[in-house]
mmCIF file of C-alpha atoms in Angstrom:
data_model
loop_
_atom_site.group_PDB
_atom_site.id
_atom_site.type_symbol
_atom_site.label_atom_id
_atom_site.label_comp_id
_atom_site.label_asym_id
_atom_site.label_seq_id
_atom_site.Cartn_x
_atom_site.Cartn_y
_atom_site.Cartn_z
ATOM 1 C CA MET A 1 52.814 54.403 167.142
ATOM 2 C CA ARG A 2 52.364 50.999 167.218
ATOM 3 C CA ARG A 3 48.613 50.288 168.065
ATOM 4 C CA GLN A 4 47.865 52.932 165.414
ATOM 5 C CA LEU A 5 49.903 51.390 162.443
ATOM 6 C CA THR A 6 47.958 47.691 163.596
ATOM 7 C CA LEU A 7 44.997 49.987 163.183
ATOM 8 C CA ASP A 8 45.304 51.873 160.147
ATOM 9 C CA ARG A 9 46.843 48.517 159.309
ATOM 10 C CA LYS A 10 42.618 46.835 160.009
ATOM 11 C CA MET A 11 41.409 49.995 158.105
ATOM 12 C CA ASP A 12 43.449 49.421 154.948
ATOM 13 C CA TYR A 13 42.065 45.445 155.783
ATOM 14 C CA ALA A 14 38.393 45.894 155.982
ATOM 15 C CA LYS A 15 38.561 49.053 153.496
ATOM 16 C CA PHE A 16 39.840 45.726 150.896
ATOM 17 C CA SER A 17 36.693 43.783 152.261
ATOM 18 C CA LEU A 18 34.938 46.557 150.579
ATOM 19 C CA ILE A 19 37.044 45.486 147.563
ATOM 20 C CA GLY A 20 35.342 42.442 147.747
ATOM 21 C CA ASN A 21 32.156 44.132 148.451
ATOM 22 C CA LEU A 22 31.860 45.946 144.726
ATOM 23 C CA ILE A 23 32.762 42.912 143.472
ATOM 24 C CA VAL A 24 30.126 40.240 144.822
ATOM 25 C CA SER A 25 27.793 42.646 143.563
ATOM 26 C CA ILE A 26 28.664 42.813 140.582
ATOM 27 C CA GLY A 27 28.379 39.096 140.367
ATOM 28 C CA ILE A 28 25.110 39.020 141.177
ATOM 29 C CA MET A 29 23.805 41.921 139.282
ATOM 30 C CA MET A 30 25.158 39.458 136.264
ATOM 31 C CA VAL A 31 23.237 36.226 137.771
ATOM 32 C CA THR A 32 19.953 38.738 137.650
ATOM 33 C CA ALA A 33 20.206 39.404 134.223
ATOM 34 C CA GLY A 34 20.512 36.244 133.264
ATOM 35 C CA GLY A 35 18.646 35.078 134.665
ATOM 36 C CA SER A 36 16.494 37.863 133.337
ATOM 37 C CA TRP A 37 17.564 35.986 130.154
ATOM 38 C CA ASP A 38 16.472 33.233 130.291
ATOM 39 C CA ILE A 39 12.897 33.285 131.880
ATOM 40 C CA THR A 40 12.458 35.182 128.148
ATOM 41 C CA ASN A 41 14.304 32.689 126.404
ATOM 42 C CA HIS A 42 12.015 31.083 127.682
ATOM 43 C CA ILE A 43 9.110 33.155 126.732
ATOM 44 C CA LEU A 44 10.569 32.750 122.819
ATOM 45 C CA ASN A 45 10.844 28.953 123.554
ATOM 46 C CA LYS A 46 14.556 28.521 122.582
ATOM 47 C CA PRO A 47 15.897 25.738 122.768
ATOM 48 C CA GLU A 48 16.161 24.801 126.849
ATOM 49 C CA THR A 49 19.325 23.985 127.135
ATOM 50 C CA PHE A 50 22.065 24.017 130.866
ATOM 51 C CA PHE A 51 24.834 25.354 127.519
ATOM 52 C CA SER A 52 22.508 27.885 126.826
ATOM 53 C CA PRO A 53 24.166 31.545 126.624
ATOM 54 C CA PRO A 54 22.017 32.581 129.765
ATOM 55 C CA HIS A 55 23.463 30.404 131.442
ATOM 56 C CA ALA A 56 27.182 30.923 131.074
ATOM 57 C CA VAL A 57 26.425 35.077 131.784
ATOM 58 C CA LEU A 58 23.950 33.570 134.717
ATOM 59 C CA TYR A 59 26.533 31.838 136.323
ATOM 60 C CA SER A 60 29.935 33.457 135.113
ATOM 61 C CA GLY A 61 27.746 36.375 137.779
ATOM 62 C CA VAL A 62 28.500 32.435 140.155
ATOM 63 C CA GLY A 63 32.139 32.902 139.635
ATOM 64 C CA THR A 64 32.654 36.381 139.738
ATOM 65 C CA ALA A 65 29.963 36.723 142.836
ATOM 66 C CA LEU A 66 32.832 33.843 144.455
ATOM 67 C CA LEU A 67 35.711 35.632 143.441
ATOM 68 C CA GLY A 68 34.008 38.672 145.635
ATOM 69 C CA PHE A 69 33.455 36.628 148.569
ATOM 70 C CA PHE A 70 37.037 35.554 148.477
ATOM 71 C CA VAL A 71 38.539 38.764 148.769
ATOM 72 C CA SER A 72 35.904 40.045 151.732
ATOM 73 C CA TYR A 73 36.330 37.327 153.341
ATOM 74 C CA LEU A 74 40.719 37.675 153.759
ATOM 75 C CA GLY A 75 39.615 41.480 154.358
ATOM 76 C CA TRP A 76 37.586 39.865 157.565
ATOM 77 C CA LYS A 77 40.542 37.434 158.653
ATOM 78 C CA LYS A 78 43.220 39.470 158.347
ATOM 79 C CA SER A 79 41.265 42.630 160.001
ATOM 80 C CA GLY A 80 41.309 40.656 163.444
ATOM 81 C CA LYS A 81 37.921 40.695 166.165
ATOM 82 C CA HIS A 82 36.603 44.019 165.783
ATOM 83 C CA TYR A 83 36.263 43.680 161.922
ATOM 84 C CA PRO A 84 32.756 46.604 161.115
ATOM 85 C CA PHE A 85 31.446 44.294 158.170
ATOM 86 C CA ALA A 86 31.737 40.887 160.260
ATOM 87 C CA MET A 87 27.682 40.287 159.383
ATOM 88 C CA GLY A 88 27.499 41.370 155.937
ATOM 89 C CA ILE A 89 29.827 38.799 155.518
ATOM 90 C CA LYS A 90 28.333 35.149 156.867
ATOM 91 C CA ILE A 91 25.635 37.046 155.166
ATOM 92 C CA CYS A 92 27.146 36.715 152.313
ATOM 93 C CA GLY A 93 28.849 33.518 153.014
ATOM 94 C CA MET A 94 25.331 31.530 153.534
ATOM 95 C CA GLY A 95 24.390 32.608 149.218
ATOM 96 C CA MET A 96 27.587 31.360 148.250
ATOM 97 C CA SER A 97 26.650 28.066 149.603
ATOM 98 C CA LEU A 98 23.424 28.210 148.144
ATOM 99 C CA LEU A 99 24.882 29.442 144.813
ATOM 100 C CA LEU A 100 27.432 27.343 144.792
ATOM 101 C CA ALA A 101 25.066 24.298 145.288
ATOM 102 C CA ALA A 102 22.620 25.701 142.498
ATOM 103 C CA GLY A 103 24.701 25.754 139.325
ATOM 104 C CA PRO A 104 24.435 21.125 139.956
ATOM 105 C CA ALA A 105 21.693 20.597 141.378
ATOM 106 C CA ASP A 106 21.036 22.715 138.081
ATOM 107 C CA PHE A 107 22.401 20.090 135.634
ATOM 108 C CA VAL A 108 20.520 16.755 137.890
ATOM 109 C CA TRP A 109 17.353 18.877 137.024
ATOM 110 C CA HIS A 110 17.803 19.497 133.452
ATOM 111 C CA SER A 111 19.926 15.992 132.789
ATOM 112 C CA ASN A 112 16.199 14.231 133.713
ATOM 113 C CA PHE A 113 13.686 16.775 133.243
ATOM 114 C CA GLY A 114 14.723 18.712 130.351
ATOM 115 C CA LEU A 115 12.708 22.850 130.621
ATOM 116 C CA ASP A 116 12.916 23.882 133.981
ATOM 117 C CA GLY A 117 9.861 26.012 135.477
ATOM 118 C CA LEU A 118 10.286 29.160 137.441
ATOM 119 C CA LEU A 119 9.564 27.771 140.649
ATOM 120 C CA SER A 120 11.964 24.531 140.416
ATOM 121 C CA PRO A 121 13.826 23.851 143.715
ATOM 122 C CA PRO A 122 16.980 24.323 141.235
ATOM 123 C CA HIS A 123 15.716 27.730 140.626
ATOM 124 C CA LEU A 124 14.519 28.657 144.252
ATOM 125 C CA VAL A 125 17.983 27.862 145.718
ATOM 126 C CA LEU A 126 19.571 30.056 142.753
ATOM 127 C CA ILE A 127 17.146 32.926 143.821
ATOM 128 C CA SER A 128 17.578 32.504 147.728
ATOM 129 C CA GLY A 129 21.923 32.127 146.849
ATOM 130 C CA MET A 130 21.755 35.560 144.824
ATOM 131 C CA MET A 131 19.303 37.558 147.441
ATOM 132 C CA LEU A 132 21.175 36.264 150.414
ATOM 133 C CA SER A 133 25.205 37.157 147.821
ATOM 134 C CA ALA A 134 23.241 40.525 147.737
ATOM 135 C CA VAL A 135 21.559 42.037 150.829
ATOM 136 C CA GLY A 136 25.296 40.278 152.194
ATOM 137 C CA ALA A 137 27.095 42.364 150.355
ATOM 138 C CA PHE A 138 24.861 45.226 150.094
ATOM 139 C CA VAL A 139 24.381 45.710 154.365
ATOM 140 C CA ASN A 140 28.931 46.406 154.328
ATOM 141 C CA SER A 141 28.755 49.283 151.618
ATOM 142 C CA ALA A 142 25.209 50.866 154.183
ATOM 143 C CA ARG A 143 27.192 50.600 156.931
ATOM 144 C CA TYR A 144 30.326 50.934 155.908
ATOM 145 C CA THR A 145 29.305 54.925 153.276
ATOM 146 C CA LYS A 146 26.981 55.841 156.727
ATOM 147 C CA GLN A 147 30.239 55.766 159.124
ATOM 148 C CA GLN A 148 31.993 58.348 157.038
ATOM 149 C CA VAL A 149 32.208 61.693 156.399
ATOM 150 C CA ASN A 150 32.524 61.657 152.710
ATOM 151 C CA SER A 151 29.888 58.990 151.824
ATOM 152 C CA SER A 152 30.689 57.199 149.004
ATOM 153 C CA ARG A 153 27.070 56.969 146.555
ATOM 154 C CA ILE A 154 28.703 54.294 144.467
ATOM 155 C CA LEU A 155 28.667 51.314 146.831
ATOM 156 C CA ILE A 156 25.064 52.219 147.360
ATOM 157 C CA ILE A 157 24.236 52.245 143.900
ATOM 158 C CA ILE A 158 26.387 49.448 142.521
ATOM 159 C CA SER A 159 24.750 47.244 145.684
ATOM 160 C CA LEU A 160 21.588 48.059 145.357
ATOM 161 C CA ILE A 161 20.731 47.246 141.942
ATOM 162 C CA PRO A 162 21.615 43.586 142.788
ATOM 163 C CA VAL A 163 18.769 43.744 146.130
ATOM 164 C CA TRP A 164 16.552 44.822 143.500
ATOM 165 C CA PHE A 165 16.765 42.164 140.964
ATOM 166 C CA SER A 166 17.451 39.713 142.970
ATOM 167 C CA VAL A 167 14.006 40.489 145.838
ATOM 168 C CA THR A 168 12.784 40.526 141.723
ATOM 169 C CA GLY A 169 13.125 37.394 140.544
ATOM 170 C CA LEU A 170 12.072 35.889 143.848
ATOM 171 C CA PHE A 171 8.651 37.790 143.062
ATOM 172 C CA TYR A 172 8.274 36.525 139.873
ATOM 173 C CA SER A 173 8.184 33.556 141.167
ATOM 174 C CA PHE A 174 4.939 34.062 142.970
ATOM 175 C CA SER A 175 3.880 36.219 139.763
ATOM 176 C CA LEU A 176 4.517 34.596 136.143
ATOM 177 C CA PRO A 177 3.125 31.391 135.529
ATOM 178 C CA PHE A 178 6.153 29.354 134.401
ATOM 179 C CA SER A 179 5.936 26.672 136.407
ATOM 180 C CA GLU A 180 4.569 24.314 134.608
ATOM 181 C CA THR A 181 5.616 21.760 132.799
ATOM 182 C CA ASP A 182 6.021 17.789 131.845
ATOM 183 C CA TYR A 183 6.458 17.039 135.325
ATOM 184 C CA PHE A 184 5.399 19.688 137.591
ATOM 185 C CA ASP A 185 2.671 22.622 138.169
ATOM 186 C CA PHE A 186 4.396 25.150 140.170
ATOM 187 C CA ASN A 187 1.967 28.096 138.747
ATOM 188 C CA PRO A 188 0.720 30.536 141.013
ATOM 189 C CA HIS A 189 -2.969 30.123 141.918
ATOM 190 C CA PRO A 190 -4.183 33.380 139.347
ATOM 191 C CA VAL A 191 -5.722 36.176 141.518
ATOM 192 C CA PHE A 192 -3.077 34.331 144.010
ATOM 193 C CA ALA A 193 -0.258 36.243 140.992
ATOM 194 C CA ALA A 194 -2.372 38.776 140.912
ATOM 195 C CA ALA A 195 -2.717 40.520 144.308
ATOM 196 C CA PHE A 196 0.903 39.722 145.604
ATOM 197 C CA ALA A 197 2.127 41.087 142.537
ATOM 198 C CA SER A 198 -0.605 44.720 143.165
ATOM 199 C CA THR A 199 1.753 44.372 145.859
ATOM 200 C CA ALA A 200 4.767 42.735 146.591
ATOM 201 C CA TYR A 201 6.674 44.851 142.889
ATOM 202 C CA PRO A 202 5.308 48.623 143.994
ATOM 203 C CA PHE A 203 6.498 47.610 148.277
ATOM 204 C CA LEU A 204 9.431 46.656 146.509
ATOM 205 C CA ILE A 205 9.810 49.163 143.761
ATOM 206 C CA SER A 206 9.266 52.198 146.324
ATOM 207 C CA SER A 207 11.987 50.629 148.910
ATOM 208 C CA ILE A 208 14.838 50.226 146.890
ATOM 209 C CA LEU A 209 14.211 54.115 146.051
ATOM 210 C CA ILE A 210 13.983 55.292 148.704
ATOM 211 C CA THR A 211 16.566 53.165 150.636
ATOM 212 C CA ALA A 212 19.089 54.531 148.170
ATOM 213 C CA SER A 213 18.289 58.249 148.590
ATOM 214 C CA THR A 214 18.438 58.757 152.037
ATOM 215 C CA LEU A 215 21.435 55.945 153.025
ATOM 216 C CA CYS A 216 23.066 58.678 150.587
ATOM 217 C CA GLY A 217 21.738 62.024 152.274
ATOM 218 C CA ARG A 218 18.600 62.209 149.974
ATOM 219 C CA LYS A 219 20.935 63.644 146.950
ATOM 220 C CA PHE A 220 19.355 64.300 143.468
ATOM 221 C CA GLY A 221 20.545 61.769 140.977
ATOM 222 C CA VAL A 222 21.194 58.729 143.275
ATOM 223 C CA THR A 223 17.952 57.002 143.012
ATOM 224 C CA SER A 224 17.605 57.944 139.128
ATOM 225 C CA ILE A 225 21.024 56.439 139.121
ATOM 226 C CA ILE A 226 19.326 52.753 140.067
ATOM 227 C CA GLY A 227 16.227 53.272 138.319
ATOM 228 C CA ILE A 228 18.578 54.142 135.122
ATOM 229 C CA SER A 229 20.150 50.815 135.341
ATOM 230 C CA TYR A 230 17.361 48.907 136.488
ATOM 231 C CA LEU A 231 15.850 50.609 132.584
ATOM 232 C CA GLY A 232 18.629 49.678 131.330
ATOM 233 C CA ILE A 233 19.435 45.858 132.303
ATOM 234 C CA MET A 234 15.432 45.381 131.192
ATOM 235 C CA SER A 235 15.906 46.455 128.713
ATOM 236 C CA LEU A 236 18.561 44.906 126.998
ATOM 237 C CA THR A 237 17.441 41.106 128.523
ATOM 238 C CA ALA A 238 13.322 41.078 128.541
ATOM 239 C CA ILE A 239 12.730 43.714 126.159
ATOM 240 C CA VAL A 240 15.824 43.100 122.910
ATOM 241 C CA PRO A 241 15.150 40.080 122.741
ATOM 242 C CA ASN A 242 12.399 39.922 121.253
ATOM 243 C CA GLU A 243 12.242 41.581 117.829
ATOM 244 C CA SER A 244 8.414 41.977 118.248
ATOM 245 C CA LEU A 245 8.857 44.151 121.178
ATOM 246 C CA LEU A 246 10.825 46.247 119.812
ATOM 247 C CA ALA A 247 9.237 49.347 119.111
ATOM 248 C CA THR A 248 7.411 49.980 122.656
ATOM 249 C CA ILE A 249 10.788 50.741 124.035
ATOM 250 C CA PRO A 250 10.020 53.997 123.893
ATOM 251 C CA PHE A 251 7.109 53.107 125.799
ATOM 252 C CA TYR A 252 9.300 51.525 128.278
ATOM 253 C CA TRP A 253 11.597 54.468 129.335
ATOM 254 C CA LEU A 254 8.438 56.451 129.912
ATOM 255 C CA ASN A 255 8.882 55.392 133.256
ATOM 256 C CA LEU A 256 11.399 57.446 134.029
ATOM 257 C CA ILE A 257 9.301 60.328 134.455
ATOM 258 C CA PRO A 258 7.732 58.687 137.544
ATOM 259 C CA ILE A 259 11.420 58.555 139.112
ATOM 260 C CA VAL A 260 12.878 61.413 138.201
ATOM 261 C CA CYS A 261 9.625 63.099 139.795
ATOM 262 C CA GLY A 262 10.277 60.919 142.384
ATOM 263 C CA ASP A 263 14.664 62.335 142.904
ATOM 264 C CA LEU A 264 13.081 65.054 143.348
ATOM 265 C CA VAL A 265 10.633 65.068 145.275
ATOM 266 C CA LEU A 266 13.027 63.115 148.381
ATOM 267 C CA SER A 267 15.721 65.511 146.786
ATOM 268 C CA LYS A 268 13.288 68.184 148.426
ATOM 269 C CA ALA A 269 11.406 66.908 150.938
ATOM 270 C CA LYS A 270 11.690 68.588 154.691
ATOM 271 C CA SER A 271 9.785 66.270 156.624
ATOM 272 C CA ALA A 272 7.553 62.659 156.670
ATOM 273 C CA SER A 273 5.078 63.556 154.203
ATOM 274 C CA GLY A 274 7.659 64.159 151.277
ATOM 275 C CA ILE A 275 9.017 60.581 151.593
ATOM 276 C CA PHE A 276 5.655 59.205 152.071
ATOM 277 C CA ALA A 277 4.775 60.722 148.662
ATOM 278 C CA ALA A 278 7.673 60.157 146.935
ATOM 279 C CA GLY A 279 7.656 56.126 148.312
ATOM 280 C CA ALA A 280 3.482 56.992 146.617
ATOM 281 C CA ILE A 281 4.966 58.147 143.257
ATOM 282 C CA PHE A 282 7.687 55.503 142.831
ATOM 283 C CA GLY A 283 4.803 52.701 143.667
ATOM 284 C CA SER A 284 2.277 53.352 141.708
ATOM 285 C CA ALA A 285 4.190 53.038 138.529
ATOM 286 C CA PHE A 286 4.907 49.372 139.500
ATOM 287 C CA PHE A 287 2.708 47.843 136.542
ATOM 288 C CA PHE A 288 4.132 49.446 133.725
ATOM 289 C CA MET A 289 7.843 48.832 135.688
ATOM 290 C CA TYR A 290 7.733 45.689 135.430
ATOM 291 C CA TYR A 291 6.304 45.669 132.046
ATOM 292 C CA PRO A 292 6.632 43.456 130.151
ATOM 293 C CA LEU A 293 6.688 40.177 132.512
ATOM 294 C CA ILE A 294 4.004 41.461 134.389
ATOM 295 C CA THR A 295 1.475 40.481 131.282
ATOM 296 C CA TYR A 296 0.943 37.260 131.597
ATOM 297 C CA THR A 297 0.343 37.774 135.482
ATOM 298 C CA TYR A 298 -2.762 39.753 135.138
ATOM 299 C CA ASN A 299 -3.845 37.911 131.287
ATOM 300 C CA GLU A 300 -4.375 34.726 133.829
ATOM 301 C CA VAL A 301 -7.053 36.903 135.174
ATOM 302 C CA PHE A 302 -8.545 39.670 133.432
ATOM 303 C CA LEU A 303 -8.651 37.810 129.672
ATOM 304 C CA GLU A 304 -7.422 34.736 129.995
ATOM 305 C CA LYS A 305 -5.205 34.510 126.550
ATOM 306 C CA VAL A 306 -3.243 32.570 125.051
ATOM 307 C CA ILE A 307 -0.471 34.980 124.874
ATOM 308 C CA TRP A 308 2.363 34.366 122.125
ATOM 309 C CA PRO A 309 5.454 36.345 121.958
ATOM 310 C CA SER A 310 3.805 38.463 119.058
ATOM 311 C CA LEU A 311 0.753 39.075 120.724
ATOM 312 C CA ILE A 312 3.048 39.881 124.623
ATOM 313 C CA SER A 313 2.388 43.898 123.964
ATOM 314 C CA PHE A 314 -0.924 44.771 122.654
ATOM 315 C CA VAL A 315 -2.673 42.224 125.360
ATOM 316 C CA TYR A 316 -0.927 44.640 128.059
ATOM 317 C CA PHE A 317 -1.999 47.817 125.981
ATOM 318 C CA GLU A 318 -6.196 45.808 125.770
ATOM 319 C CA MET A 319 -5.973 45.993 129.339
ATOM 320 C CA VAL A 320 -3.866 49.365 129.743
ATOM 321 C CA PRO A 321 -7.762 51.340 130.398
ATOM 322 C CA THR A 322 -8.938 48.556 132.368
ATOM 323 C CA ILE A 323 -7.405 47.695 135.288
ATOM 324 C CA ALA A 324 -4.357 50.615 135.146
ATOM 325 C CA PRO A 325 -6.145 53.256 137.130
ATOM 326 C CA ILE A 326 -6.459 50.718 139.910
ATOM 327 C CA LEU A 327 -2.411 49.354 139.682
ATOM 328 C CA VAL A 328 -1.735 53.467 140.214
ATOM 329 C CA ALA A 329 -3.904 53.546 142.999
ATOM 330 C CA SER A 330 -3.101 50.578 145.264
ATOM 331 C CA GLY A 331 0.263 50.694 143.795
ATOM 332 C CA SER A 332 0.919 54.020 145.761
ATOM 333 C CA VAL A 333 -0.404 52.733 148.634
ATOM 334 C CA ALA A 334 1.757 50.350 149.389
ATOM 335 C CA GLY A 335 4.139 52.152 147.775
ATOM 336 C CA MET A 336 3.514 54.140 151.284
ATOM 337 C CA PHE A 337 4.787 51.330 153.139
ATOM 338 C CA GLY A 338 7.875 50.518 151.243
ATOM 339 C CA ALA A 339 8.616 54.350 152.608
ATOM 340 C CA LYS A 340 7.962 53.379 156.279
ATOM 341 C CA PHE A 341 10.001 50.018 155.313
ATOM 342 C CA ALA A 342 12.225 51.943 154.161
ATOM 343 C CA LYS A 343 13.053 54.700 157.249
ATOM 344 C CA LYS A 344 12.991 51.865 159.377
ATOM 345 C CA LEU A 345 15.936 49.271 157.495
ATOM 346 C CA THR A 346 18.162 52.921 157.406
ATOM 347 C CA ASN A 347 18.407 53.462 160.560
ATOM 348 C CA ALA A 348 18.631 49.923 161.704
ATOM 349 C CA LEU A 349 21.218 49.678 159.450
#
């Protein structure tokens, strides 16, 4: 009887820890939203200081994530040795250490150099912390979901969105020409940036969406919810702040079509070929899903125009007839590799 009570108490601590994981994921979601907004402010040439609204959202997210980590850590310590979510908390702990270091580093950088590029050292520390924290929370959510007969899909949905955005932040650093300042030039070579974007973005989209669907038993709707969340956050942080892009919001939301189609294919798939087909569908849409920022990546190679904030959409749509067919094809291939990776990942968790 006493042993059963002890086991029940440990399970209660484990569930308590999972609440902390959810708070971590929400906090990292705030961090990534603030980061996306900050990039848009850079494009719009708004005054750059440490005490800016995007930074306020970003570092509020850091505080929220830190609170969630403390709750998770407390649950870990109270549950004893045989704790099923220790690995995720350790990964998350490394991420939190980097997030805490990023704030002072960013303040010092702004104080000494003013404007900071996307690939500045403080930003890399911040992005690495975001990724590790988000991945740690996701690992625990995935393991808990796989252990339950009635899996909680909300855990997967909430934990995978910040993973998607934090990895995207890293990919932005190596594909966008926003890292040249008066003091440093960390911009990636244009050809490398375009090649990297053409493979990394579709791979990531496919990996995230198929992982979510697989962990949730390929139930229709899970992938669509994550896709809608992504489109919503990107609309609010990368399109709405730029008034000249408001008219393109309906175009951007057409991305919901391949997301829902891929979701439907996954829910009906009876073999691996169906999963690869869904990966191809997701990957083929990357050039449209990463609008408007991806305009800068391919402009560097194909048009080499000076892009003012008011001209982003014009340059983008000028490129569409030329490069979209090629990128749809290459994105499909990369998306299938993403599907293969997602299959291995879900088996390993």
